PDB file of C-alpha atoms and ligand atoms in Angstrom:
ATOM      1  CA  UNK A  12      90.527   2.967  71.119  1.00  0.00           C
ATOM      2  CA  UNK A  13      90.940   6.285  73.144  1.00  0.00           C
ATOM      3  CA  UNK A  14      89.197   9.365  71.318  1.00  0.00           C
ATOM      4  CA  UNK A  15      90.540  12.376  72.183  1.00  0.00           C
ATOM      5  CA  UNK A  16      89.550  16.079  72.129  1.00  0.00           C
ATOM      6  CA  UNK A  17      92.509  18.446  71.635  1.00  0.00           C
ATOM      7  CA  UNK A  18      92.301  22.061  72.306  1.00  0.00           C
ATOM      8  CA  UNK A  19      94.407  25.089  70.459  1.00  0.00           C
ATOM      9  CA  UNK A  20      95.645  24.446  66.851  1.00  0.00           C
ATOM     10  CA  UNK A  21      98.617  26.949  66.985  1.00  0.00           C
ATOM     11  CA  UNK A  22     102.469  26.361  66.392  1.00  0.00           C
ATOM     12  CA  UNK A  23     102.682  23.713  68.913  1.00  0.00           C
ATOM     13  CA  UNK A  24      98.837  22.631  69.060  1.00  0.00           C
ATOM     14  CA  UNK A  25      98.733  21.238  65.685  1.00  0.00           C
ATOM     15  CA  UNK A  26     102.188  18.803  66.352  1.00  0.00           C
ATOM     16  CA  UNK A  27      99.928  17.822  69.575  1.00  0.00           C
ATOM     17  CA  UNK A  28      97.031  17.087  67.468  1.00  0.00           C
ATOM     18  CA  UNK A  29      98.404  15.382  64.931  1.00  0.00           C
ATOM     19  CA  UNK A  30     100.943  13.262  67.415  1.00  0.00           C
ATOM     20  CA  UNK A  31      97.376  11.843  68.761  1.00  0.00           C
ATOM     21  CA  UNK A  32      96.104  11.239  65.608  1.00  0.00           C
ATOM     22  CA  UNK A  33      99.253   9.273  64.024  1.00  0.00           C
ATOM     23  CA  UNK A  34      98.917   7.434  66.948  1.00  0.00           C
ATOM     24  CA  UNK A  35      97.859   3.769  66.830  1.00  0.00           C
ATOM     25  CA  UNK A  36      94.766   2.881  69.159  1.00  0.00           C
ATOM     26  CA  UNK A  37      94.164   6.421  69.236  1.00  0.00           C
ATOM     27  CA  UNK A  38      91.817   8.635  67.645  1.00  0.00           C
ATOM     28  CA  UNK A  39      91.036  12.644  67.591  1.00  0.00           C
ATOM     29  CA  UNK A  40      87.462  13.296  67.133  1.00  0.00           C
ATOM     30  CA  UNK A  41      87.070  16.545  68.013  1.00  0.00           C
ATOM     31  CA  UNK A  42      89.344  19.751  68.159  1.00  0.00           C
ATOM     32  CA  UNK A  43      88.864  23.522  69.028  1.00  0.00           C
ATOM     33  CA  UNK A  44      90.489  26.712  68.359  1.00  0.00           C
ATOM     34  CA  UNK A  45      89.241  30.067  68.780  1.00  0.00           C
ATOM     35  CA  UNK A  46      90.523  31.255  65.139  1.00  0.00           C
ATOM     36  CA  UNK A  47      88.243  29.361  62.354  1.00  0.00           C
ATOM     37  CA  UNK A  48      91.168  29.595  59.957  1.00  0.00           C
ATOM     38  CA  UNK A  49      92.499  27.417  62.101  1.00  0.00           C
ATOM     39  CA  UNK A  50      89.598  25.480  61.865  1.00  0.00           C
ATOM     40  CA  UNK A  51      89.093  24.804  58.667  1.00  0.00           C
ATOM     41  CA  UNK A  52      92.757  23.651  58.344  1.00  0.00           C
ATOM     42  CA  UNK A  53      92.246  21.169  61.022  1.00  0.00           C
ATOM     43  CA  UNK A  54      88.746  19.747  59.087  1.00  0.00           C
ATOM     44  CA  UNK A  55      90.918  19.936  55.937  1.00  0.00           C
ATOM     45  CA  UNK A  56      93.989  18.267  57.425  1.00  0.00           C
ATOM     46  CA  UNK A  57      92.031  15.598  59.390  1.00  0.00           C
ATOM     47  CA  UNK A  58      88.750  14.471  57.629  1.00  0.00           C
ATOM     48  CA  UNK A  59      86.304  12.963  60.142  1.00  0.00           C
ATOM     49  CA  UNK A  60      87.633  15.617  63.251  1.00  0.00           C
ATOM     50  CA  UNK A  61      85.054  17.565  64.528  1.00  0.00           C
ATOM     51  CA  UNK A  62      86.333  21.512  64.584  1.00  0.00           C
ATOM     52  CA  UNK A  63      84.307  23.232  67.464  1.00  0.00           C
ATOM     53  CA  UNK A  64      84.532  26.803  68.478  1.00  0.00           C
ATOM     54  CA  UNK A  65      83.915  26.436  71.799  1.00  0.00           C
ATOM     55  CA  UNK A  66      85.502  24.049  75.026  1.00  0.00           C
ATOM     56  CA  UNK A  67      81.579  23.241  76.215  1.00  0.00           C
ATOM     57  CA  UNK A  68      80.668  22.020  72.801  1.00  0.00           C
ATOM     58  CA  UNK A  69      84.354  19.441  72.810  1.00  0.00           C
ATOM     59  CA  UNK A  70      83.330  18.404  75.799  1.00  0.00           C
ATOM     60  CA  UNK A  71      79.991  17.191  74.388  1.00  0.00           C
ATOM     61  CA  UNK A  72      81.649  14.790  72.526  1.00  0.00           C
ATOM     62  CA  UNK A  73      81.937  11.361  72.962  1.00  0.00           C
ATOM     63  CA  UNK A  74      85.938  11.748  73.795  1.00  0.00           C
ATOM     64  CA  UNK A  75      87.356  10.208  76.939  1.00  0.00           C
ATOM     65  CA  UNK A  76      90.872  12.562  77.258  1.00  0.00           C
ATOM     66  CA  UNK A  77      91.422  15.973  76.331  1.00  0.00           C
ATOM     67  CA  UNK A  78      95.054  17.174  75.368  1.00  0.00           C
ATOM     68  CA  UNK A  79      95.042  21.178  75.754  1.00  0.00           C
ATOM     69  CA  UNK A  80      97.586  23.589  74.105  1.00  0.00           C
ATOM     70  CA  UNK A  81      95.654  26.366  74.021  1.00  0.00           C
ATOM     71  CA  UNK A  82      97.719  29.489  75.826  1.00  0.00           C
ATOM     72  CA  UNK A  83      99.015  29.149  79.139  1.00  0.00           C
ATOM     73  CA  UNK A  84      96.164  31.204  80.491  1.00  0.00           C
ATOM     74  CA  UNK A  85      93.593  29.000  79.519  1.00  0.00           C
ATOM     75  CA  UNK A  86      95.009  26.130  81.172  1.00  0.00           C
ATOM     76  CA  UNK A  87      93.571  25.988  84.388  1.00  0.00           C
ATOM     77  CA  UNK A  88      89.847  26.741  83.462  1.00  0.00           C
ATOM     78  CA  UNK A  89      90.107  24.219  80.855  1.00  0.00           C
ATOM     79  CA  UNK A  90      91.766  21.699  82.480  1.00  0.00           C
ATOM     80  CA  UNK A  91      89.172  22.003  85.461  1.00  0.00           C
ATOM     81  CA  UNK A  92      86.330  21.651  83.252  1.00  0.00           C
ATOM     82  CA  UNK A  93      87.408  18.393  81.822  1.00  0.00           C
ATOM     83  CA  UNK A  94      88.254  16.747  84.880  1.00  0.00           C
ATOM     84  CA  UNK A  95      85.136  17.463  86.604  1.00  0.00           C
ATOM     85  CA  UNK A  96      83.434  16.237  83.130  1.00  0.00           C
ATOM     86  CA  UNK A  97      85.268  12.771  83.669  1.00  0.00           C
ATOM     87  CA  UNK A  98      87.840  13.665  80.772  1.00  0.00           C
ATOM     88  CA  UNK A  99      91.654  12.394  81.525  1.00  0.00           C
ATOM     89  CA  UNK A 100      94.085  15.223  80.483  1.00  0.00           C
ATOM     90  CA  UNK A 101      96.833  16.008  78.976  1.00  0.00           C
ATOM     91  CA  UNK A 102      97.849  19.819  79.446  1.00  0.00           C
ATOM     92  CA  UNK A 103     100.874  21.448  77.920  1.00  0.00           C
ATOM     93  CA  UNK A 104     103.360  23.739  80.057  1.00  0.00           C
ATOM     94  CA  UNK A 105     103.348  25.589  81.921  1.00  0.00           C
ATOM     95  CA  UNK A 106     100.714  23.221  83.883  1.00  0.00           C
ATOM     96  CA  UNK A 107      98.998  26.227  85.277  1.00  0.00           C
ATOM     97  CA  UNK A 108     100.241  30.432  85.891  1.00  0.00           C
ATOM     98  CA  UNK A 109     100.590  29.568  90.151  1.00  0.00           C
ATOM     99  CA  UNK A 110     100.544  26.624  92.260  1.00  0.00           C
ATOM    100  CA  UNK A 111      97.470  26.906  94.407  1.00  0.00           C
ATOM    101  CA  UNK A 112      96.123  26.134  90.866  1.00  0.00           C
ATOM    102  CA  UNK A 113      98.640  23.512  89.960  1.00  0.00           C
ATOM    103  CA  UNK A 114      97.680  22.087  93.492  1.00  0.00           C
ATOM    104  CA  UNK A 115      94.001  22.119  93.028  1.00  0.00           C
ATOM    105  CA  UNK A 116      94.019  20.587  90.142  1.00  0.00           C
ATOM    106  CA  UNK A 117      96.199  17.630  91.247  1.00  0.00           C
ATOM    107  CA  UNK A 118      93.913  17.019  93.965  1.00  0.00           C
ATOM    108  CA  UNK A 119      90.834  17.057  91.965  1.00  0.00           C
ATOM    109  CA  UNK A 120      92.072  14.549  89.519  1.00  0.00           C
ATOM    110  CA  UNK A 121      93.250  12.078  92.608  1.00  0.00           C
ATOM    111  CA  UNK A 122      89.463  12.863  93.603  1.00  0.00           C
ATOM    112  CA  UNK A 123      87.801  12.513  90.629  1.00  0.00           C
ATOM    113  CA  UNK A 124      90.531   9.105  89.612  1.00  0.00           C
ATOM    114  CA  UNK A 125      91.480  10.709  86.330  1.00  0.00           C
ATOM    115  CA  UNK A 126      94.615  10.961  83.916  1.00  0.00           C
ATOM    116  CA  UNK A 127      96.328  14.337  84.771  1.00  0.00           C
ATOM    117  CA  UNK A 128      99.403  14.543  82.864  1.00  0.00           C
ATOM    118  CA  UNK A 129     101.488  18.148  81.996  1.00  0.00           C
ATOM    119  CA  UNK A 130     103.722  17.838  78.632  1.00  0.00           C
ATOM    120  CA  UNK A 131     107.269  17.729  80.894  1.00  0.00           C
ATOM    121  CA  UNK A 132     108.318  16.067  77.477  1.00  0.00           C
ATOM    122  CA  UNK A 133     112.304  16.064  78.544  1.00  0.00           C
ATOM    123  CA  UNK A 134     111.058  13.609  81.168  1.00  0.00           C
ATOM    124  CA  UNK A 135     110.735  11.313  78.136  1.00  0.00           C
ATOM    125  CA  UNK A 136     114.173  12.435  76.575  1.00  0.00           C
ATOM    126  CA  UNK A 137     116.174   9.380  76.077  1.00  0.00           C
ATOM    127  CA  UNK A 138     118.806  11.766  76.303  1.00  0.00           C
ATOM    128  CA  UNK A 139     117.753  12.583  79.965  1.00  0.00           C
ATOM    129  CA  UNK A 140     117.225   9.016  80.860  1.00  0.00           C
ATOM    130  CA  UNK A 141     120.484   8.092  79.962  1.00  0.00           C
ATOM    131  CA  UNK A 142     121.882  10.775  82.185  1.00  0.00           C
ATOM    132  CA  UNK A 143     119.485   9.696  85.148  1.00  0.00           C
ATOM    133  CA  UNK A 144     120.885   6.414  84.945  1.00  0.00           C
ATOM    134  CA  UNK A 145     124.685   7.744  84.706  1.00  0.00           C
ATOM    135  CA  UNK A 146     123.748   9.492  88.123  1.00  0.00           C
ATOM    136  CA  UNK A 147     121.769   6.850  89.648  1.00  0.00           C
ATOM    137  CA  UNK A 148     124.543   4.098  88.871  1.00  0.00           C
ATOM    138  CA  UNK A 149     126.811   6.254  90.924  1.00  0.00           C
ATOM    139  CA  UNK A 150     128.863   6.893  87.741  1.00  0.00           C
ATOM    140  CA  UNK A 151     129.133  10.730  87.984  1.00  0.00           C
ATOM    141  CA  UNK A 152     130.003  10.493  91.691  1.00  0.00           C
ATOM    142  CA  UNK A 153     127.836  12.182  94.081  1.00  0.00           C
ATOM    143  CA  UNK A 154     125.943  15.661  92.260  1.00  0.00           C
ATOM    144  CA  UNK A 155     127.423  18.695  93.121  1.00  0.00           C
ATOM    145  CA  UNK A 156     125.662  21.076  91.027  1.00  0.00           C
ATOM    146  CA  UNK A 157     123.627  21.260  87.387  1.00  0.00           C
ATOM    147  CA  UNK A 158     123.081  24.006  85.434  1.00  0.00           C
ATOM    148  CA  UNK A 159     121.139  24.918  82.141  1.00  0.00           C
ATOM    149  CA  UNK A 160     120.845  27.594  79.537  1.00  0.00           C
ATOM    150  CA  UNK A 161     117.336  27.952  77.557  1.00  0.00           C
ATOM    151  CA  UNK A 162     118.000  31.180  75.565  1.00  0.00           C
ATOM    152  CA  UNK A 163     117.393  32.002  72.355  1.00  0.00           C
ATOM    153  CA  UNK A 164     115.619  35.327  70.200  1.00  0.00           C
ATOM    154  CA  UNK A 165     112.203  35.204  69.948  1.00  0.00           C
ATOM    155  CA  UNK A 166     109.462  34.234  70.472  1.00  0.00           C
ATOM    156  CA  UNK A 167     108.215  36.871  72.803  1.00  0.00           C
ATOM    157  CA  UNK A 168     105.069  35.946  74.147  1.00  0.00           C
ATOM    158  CA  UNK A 169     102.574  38.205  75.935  1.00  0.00           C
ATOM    159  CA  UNK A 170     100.805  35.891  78.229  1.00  0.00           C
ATOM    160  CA  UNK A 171     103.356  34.336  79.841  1.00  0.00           C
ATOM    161  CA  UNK A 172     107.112  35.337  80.630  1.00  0.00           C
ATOM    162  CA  UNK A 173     110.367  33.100  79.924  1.00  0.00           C
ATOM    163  CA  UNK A 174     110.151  31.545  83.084  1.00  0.00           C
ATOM    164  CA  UNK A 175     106.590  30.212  82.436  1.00  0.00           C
ATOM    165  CA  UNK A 176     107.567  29.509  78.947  1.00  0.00           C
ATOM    166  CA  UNK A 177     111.215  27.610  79.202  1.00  0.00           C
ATOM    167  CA  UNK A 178     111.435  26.799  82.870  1.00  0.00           C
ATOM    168  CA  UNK A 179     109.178  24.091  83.490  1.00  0.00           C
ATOM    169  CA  UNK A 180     111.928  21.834  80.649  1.00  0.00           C
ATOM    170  CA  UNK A 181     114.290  22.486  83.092  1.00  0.00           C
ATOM    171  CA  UNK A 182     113.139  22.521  86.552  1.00  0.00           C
ATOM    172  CA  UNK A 183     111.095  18.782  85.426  1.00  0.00           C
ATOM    173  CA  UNK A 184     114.937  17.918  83.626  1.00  0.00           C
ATOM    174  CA  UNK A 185     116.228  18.785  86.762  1.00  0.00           C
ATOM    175  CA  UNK A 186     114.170  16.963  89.240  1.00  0.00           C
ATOM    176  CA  UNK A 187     113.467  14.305  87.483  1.00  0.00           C
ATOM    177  CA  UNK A 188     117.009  13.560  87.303  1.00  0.00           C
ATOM    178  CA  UNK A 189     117.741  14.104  90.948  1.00  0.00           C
ATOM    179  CA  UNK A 190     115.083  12.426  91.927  1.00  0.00           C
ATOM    180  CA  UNK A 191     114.109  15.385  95.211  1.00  0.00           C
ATOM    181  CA  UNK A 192     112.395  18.527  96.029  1.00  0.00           C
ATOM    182  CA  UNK A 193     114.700  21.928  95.990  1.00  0.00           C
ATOM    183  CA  UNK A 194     114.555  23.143 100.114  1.00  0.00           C
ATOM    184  CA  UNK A 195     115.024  27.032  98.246  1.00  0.00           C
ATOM    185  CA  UNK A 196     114.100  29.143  95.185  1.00  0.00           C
ATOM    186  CA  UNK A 197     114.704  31.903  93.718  1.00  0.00           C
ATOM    187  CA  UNK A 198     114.446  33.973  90.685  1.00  0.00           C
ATOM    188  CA  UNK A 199     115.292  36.918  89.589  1.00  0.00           C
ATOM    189  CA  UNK A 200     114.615  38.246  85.734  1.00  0.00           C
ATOM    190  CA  UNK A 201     114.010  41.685  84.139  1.00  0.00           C
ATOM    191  CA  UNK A 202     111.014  42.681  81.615  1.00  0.00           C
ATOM    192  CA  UNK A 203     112.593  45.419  78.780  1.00  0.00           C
ATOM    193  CA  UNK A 204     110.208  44.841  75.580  1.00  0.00           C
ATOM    194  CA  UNK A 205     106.601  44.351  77.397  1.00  0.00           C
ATOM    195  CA  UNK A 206     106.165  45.698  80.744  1.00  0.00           C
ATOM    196  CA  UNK A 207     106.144  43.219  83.640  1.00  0.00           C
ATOM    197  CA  UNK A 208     106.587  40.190  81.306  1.00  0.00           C
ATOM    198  CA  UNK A 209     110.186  39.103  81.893  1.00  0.00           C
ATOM    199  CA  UNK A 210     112.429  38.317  78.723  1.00  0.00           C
ATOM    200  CA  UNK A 211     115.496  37.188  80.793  1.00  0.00           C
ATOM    201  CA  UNK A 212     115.317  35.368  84.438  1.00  0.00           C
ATOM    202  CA  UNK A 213     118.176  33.526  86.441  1.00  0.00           C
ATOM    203  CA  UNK A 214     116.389  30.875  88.536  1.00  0.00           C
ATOM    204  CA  UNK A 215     118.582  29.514  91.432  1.00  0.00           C
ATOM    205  CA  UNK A 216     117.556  26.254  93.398  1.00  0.00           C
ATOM    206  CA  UNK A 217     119.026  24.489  96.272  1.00  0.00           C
ATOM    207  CA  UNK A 218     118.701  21.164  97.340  1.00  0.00           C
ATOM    208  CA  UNK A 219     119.918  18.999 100.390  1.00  0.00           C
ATOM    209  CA  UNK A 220     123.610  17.681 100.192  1.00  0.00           C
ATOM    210  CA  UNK A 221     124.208  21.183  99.215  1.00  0.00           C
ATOM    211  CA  UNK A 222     123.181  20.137  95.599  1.00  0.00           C
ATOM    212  CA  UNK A 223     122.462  23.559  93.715  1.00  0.00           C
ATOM    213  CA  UNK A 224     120.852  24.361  90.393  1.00  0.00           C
ATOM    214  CA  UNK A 225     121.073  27.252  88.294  1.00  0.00           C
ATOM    215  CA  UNK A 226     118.797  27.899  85.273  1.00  0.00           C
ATOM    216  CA  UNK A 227     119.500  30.652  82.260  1.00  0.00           C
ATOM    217  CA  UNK A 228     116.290  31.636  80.528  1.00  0.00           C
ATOM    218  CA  UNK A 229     115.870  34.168  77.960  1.00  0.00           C
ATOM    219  CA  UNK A 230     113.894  34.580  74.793  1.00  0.00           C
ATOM    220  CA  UNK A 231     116.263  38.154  74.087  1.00  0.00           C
ATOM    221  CA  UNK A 232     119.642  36.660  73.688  1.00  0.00           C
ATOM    222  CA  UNK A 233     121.989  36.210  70.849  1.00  0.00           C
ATOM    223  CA  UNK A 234     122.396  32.568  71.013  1.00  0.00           C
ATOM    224  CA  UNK A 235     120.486  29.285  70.662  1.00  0.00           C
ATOM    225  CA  UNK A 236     121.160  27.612  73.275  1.00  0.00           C
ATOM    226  CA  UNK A 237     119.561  24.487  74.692  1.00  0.00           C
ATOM    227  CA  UNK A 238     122.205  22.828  77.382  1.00  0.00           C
ATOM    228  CA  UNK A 239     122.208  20.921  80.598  1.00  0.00           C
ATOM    229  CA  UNK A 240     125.808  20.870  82.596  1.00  0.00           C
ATOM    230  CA  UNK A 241     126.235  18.432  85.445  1.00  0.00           C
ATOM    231  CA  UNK A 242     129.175  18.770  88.065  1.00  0.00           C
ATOM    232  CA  UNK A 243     129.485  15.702  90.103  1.00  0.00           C
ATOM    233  CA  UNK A 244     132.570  14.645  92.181  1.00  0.00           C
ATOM    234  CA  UNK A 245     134.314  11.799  89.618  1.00  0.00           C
ATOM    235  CA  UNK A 246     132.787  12.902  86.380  1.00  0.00           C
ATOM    236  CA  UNK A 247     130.695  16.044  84.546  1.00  0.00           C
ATOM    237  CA  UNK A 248     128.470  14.854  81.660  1.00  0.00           C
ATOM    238  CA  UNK A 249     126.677  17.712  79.131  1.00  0.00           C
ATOM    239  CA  UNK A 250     123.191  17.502  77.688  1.00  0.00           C
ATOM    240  CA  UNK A 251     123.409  19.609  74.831  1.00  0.00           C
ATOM    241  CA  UNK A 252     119.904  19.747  72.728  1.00  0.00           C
ATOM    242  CA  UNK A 253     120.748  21.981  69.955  1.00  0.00           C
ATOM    243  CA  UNK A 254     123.394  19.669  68.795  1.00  0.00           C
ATOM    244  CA  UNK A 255     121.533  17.311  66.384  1.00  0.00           C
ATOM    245  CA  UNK A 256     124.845  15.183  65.781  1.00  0.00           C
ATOM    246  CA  UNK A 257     125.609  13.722  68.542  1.00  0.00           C
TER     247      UNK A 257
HETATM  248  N1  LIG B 321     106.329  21.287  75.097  1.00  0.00           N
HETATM  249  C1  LIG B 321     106.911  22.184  74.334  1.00  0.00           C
HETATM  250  O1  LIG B 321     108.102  22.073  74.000  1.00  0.00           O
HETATM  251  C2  LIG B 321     106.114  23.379  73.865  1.00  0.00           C
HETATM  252  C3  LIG B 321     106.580  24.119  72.778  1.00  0.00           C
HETATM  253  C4  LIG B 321     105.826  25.211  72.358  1.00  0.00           C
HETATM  254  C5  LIG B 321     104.667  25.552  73.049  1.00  0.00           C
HETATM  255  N2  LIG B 321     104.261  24.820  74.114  1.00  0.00           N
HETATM  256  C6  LIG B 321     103.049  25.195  74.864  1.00  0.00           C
HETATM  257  O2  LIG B 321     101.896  24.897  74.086  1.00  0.00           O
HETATM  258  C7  LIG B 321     100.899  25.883  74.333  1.00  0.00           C
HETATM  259  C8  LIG B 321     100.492  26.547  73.003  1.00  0.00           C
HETATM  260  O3  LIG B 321     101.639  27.144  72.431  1.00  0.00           O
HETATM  261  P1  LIG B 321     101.687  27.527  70.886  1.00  0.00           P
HETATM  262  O4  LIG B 321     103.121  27.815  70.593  1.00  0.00           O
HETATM  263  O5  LIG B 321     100.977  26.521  70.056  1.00  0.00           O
HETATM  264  O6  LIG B 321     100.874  28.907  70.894  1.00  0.00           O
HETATM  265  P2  LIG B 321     100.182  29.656  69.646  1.00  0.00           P
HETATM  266  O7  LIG B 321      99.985  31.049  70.076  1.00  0.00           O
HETATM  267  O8  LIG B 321     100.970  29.369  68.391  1.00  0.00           O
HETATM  268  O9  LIG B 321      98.785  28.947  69.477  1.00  0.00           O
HETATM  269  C9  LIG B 321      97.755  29.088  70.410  1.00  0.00           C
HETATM  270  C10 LIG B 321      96.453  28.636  69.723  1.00  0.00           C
HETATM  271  O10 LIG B 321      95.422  28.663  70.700  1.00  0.00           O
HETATM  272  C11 LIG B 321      94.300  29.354  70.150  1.00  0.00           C
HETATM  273  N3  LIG B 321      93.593  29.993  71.270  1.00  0.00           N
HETATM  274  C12 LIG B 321      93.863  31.175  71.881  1.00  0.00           C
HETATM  275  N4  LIG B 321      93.022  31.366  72.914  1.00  0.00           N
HETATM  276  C13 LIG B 321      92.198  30.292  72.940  1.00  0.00           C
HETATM  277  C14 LIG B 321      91.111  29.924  73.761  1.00  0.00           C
HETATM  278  N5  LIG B 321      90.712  30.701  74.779  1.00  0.00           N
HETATM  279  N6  LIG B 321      90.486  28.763  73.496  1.00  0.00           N
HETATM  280  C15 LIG B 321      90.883  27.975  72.466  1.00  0.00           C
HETATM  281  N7  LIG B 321      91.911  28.271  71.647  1.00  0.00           N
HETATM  282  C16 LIG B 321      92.557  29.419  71.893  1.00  0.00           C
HETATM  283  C17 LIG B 321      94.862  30.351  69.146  1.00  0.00           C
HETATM  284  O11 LIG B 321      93.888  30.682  68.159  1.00  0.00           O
HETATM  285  C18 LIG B 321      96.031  29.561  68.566  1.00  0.00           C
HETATM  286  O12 LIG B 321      95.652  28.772  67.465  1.00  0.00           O
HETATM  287  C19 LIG B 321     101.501  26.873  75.349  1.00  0.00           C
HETATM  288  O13 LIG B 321     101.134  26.476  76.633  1.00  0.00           O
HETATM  289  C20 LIG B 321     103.000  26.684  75.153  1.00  0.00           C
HETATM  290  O14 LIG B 321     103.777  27.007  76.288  1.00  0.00           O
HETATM  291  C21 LIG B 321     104.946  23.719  74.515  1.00  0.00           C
END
């Protein structure tokens, strides 16, 4: 039986939370939130969990992983602090705000011989394996280029910008299903509701083979869109997400 800590009990938090707790030889002792509405809902929700109001007091549980989906600036200092405690972790996107961070981290939990896992949840798409294995069986013909949309209105975060918040779905999507490293980046986006957090980026990368990728993210845009193109030389296939029929 893992026991499991979980941290943040917001919109996406709480799916997290209970996910671990429907899950069979799992079990969430412990969870904290700053906000004790949030709280008591979890105490309510889950009787037995332990709601804490503060990360040092979770980790004095007896828990052996923590899943954290607190905001995306908390992720590094948390994530840190339950490694080094022994904890395996599970850590939402974006992983961490910059890579020396990102980096850090990955070496400390190859250090320490712990868990680290980020929730790249398209990398468990069955819709995304069945693509990978349409590419990898040569079916498509070799790649010539991908690209995706991620744009939709609201929400408008304040602590991270619509790169942070959509890109790492696409850019783990896109990776995973190539199966390399881009050689160039780059990205270019525009803040106009909160100064210097972007609400629209274009995010350009460029692999060998001259394989390029182009990703569309935007959280101030008419449309909901959620779709993955790829070009290859004998046939194109299209990942659309938002379209719950097919
Ligand atoms: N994988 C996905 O598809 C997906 C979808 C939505 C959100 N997310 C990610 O999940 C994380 C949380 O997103 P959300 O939509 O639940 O946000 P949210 O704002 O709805 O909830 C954040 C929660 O964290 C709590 N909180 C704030 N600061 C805290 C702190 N210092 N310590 C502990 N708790 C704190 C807040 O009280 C709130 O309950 C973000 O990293 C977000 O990018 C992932």
């Amino acid at each position: 039986m893992v026991r499991m800590g979980t941290v943040g009990l917001g919109a996406w938090g709480w799916n997290v939370t209970r996910n671990f707790a429907e899950l069979k030889g799992c079990r969430v002792a412990a969870c904290f939130d700053l906000d004790p509405q949030k709280r008591d809902a979890a105490t309510s929700n889950w009787p037995g969990i332990h709601a804490v109001d503060s990360f040092e007091k979770l980790l004095r549980h007896d828990i052996d992983a923590v899943a954290i989906a607190s905001p995306a600036n908390t992720h590094y200092e948390f994530t840190r602090m339950a490694l080094l405690s022994g904890r395996d972790v599970f850590v939402e996107k974006p992983f961490t705000l910059n890579v020396r961070h990102a980096e850090e981290l990955g070496e400390l939990a190859d250090k320490l011989n712990r868990v680290l896992m980020v929730g790249h949840l398209l990398e468990y798409h069955p819709v995304v394996h069945r693509l990978k294995t349409l590419i990898s069986s040569g079916e498509l013909g070799p790649i010539y280029y991908i690209y995706s949309q991620r744009v939709n209105l609201g929400r408008i975060r304040g602590d991270e910008n619509a790169l942070w918040s959509f890109a790492p779905h696409d850019v783990s999507q896109i990776l995973f299903l190539l199966g390399m490293e881009p050689t160039n980046v780059s990205a270019r986006g525009q803040s106009y509701i909160q100064d210097g957090i972007e609400d629209v980026v274009f995010l350009s990368l460029f692999f060998d083979n001259r394989i390029m990728a182009h990703i569309h993210l935007s959280w101030l845009d008419p449309h909901k869109v959620r779709r993955t193109t790829i070009v290859g030389q004998n046939k194109m296939a299209v990942f659309d997400d938002a379209e719950t029929t097919e």
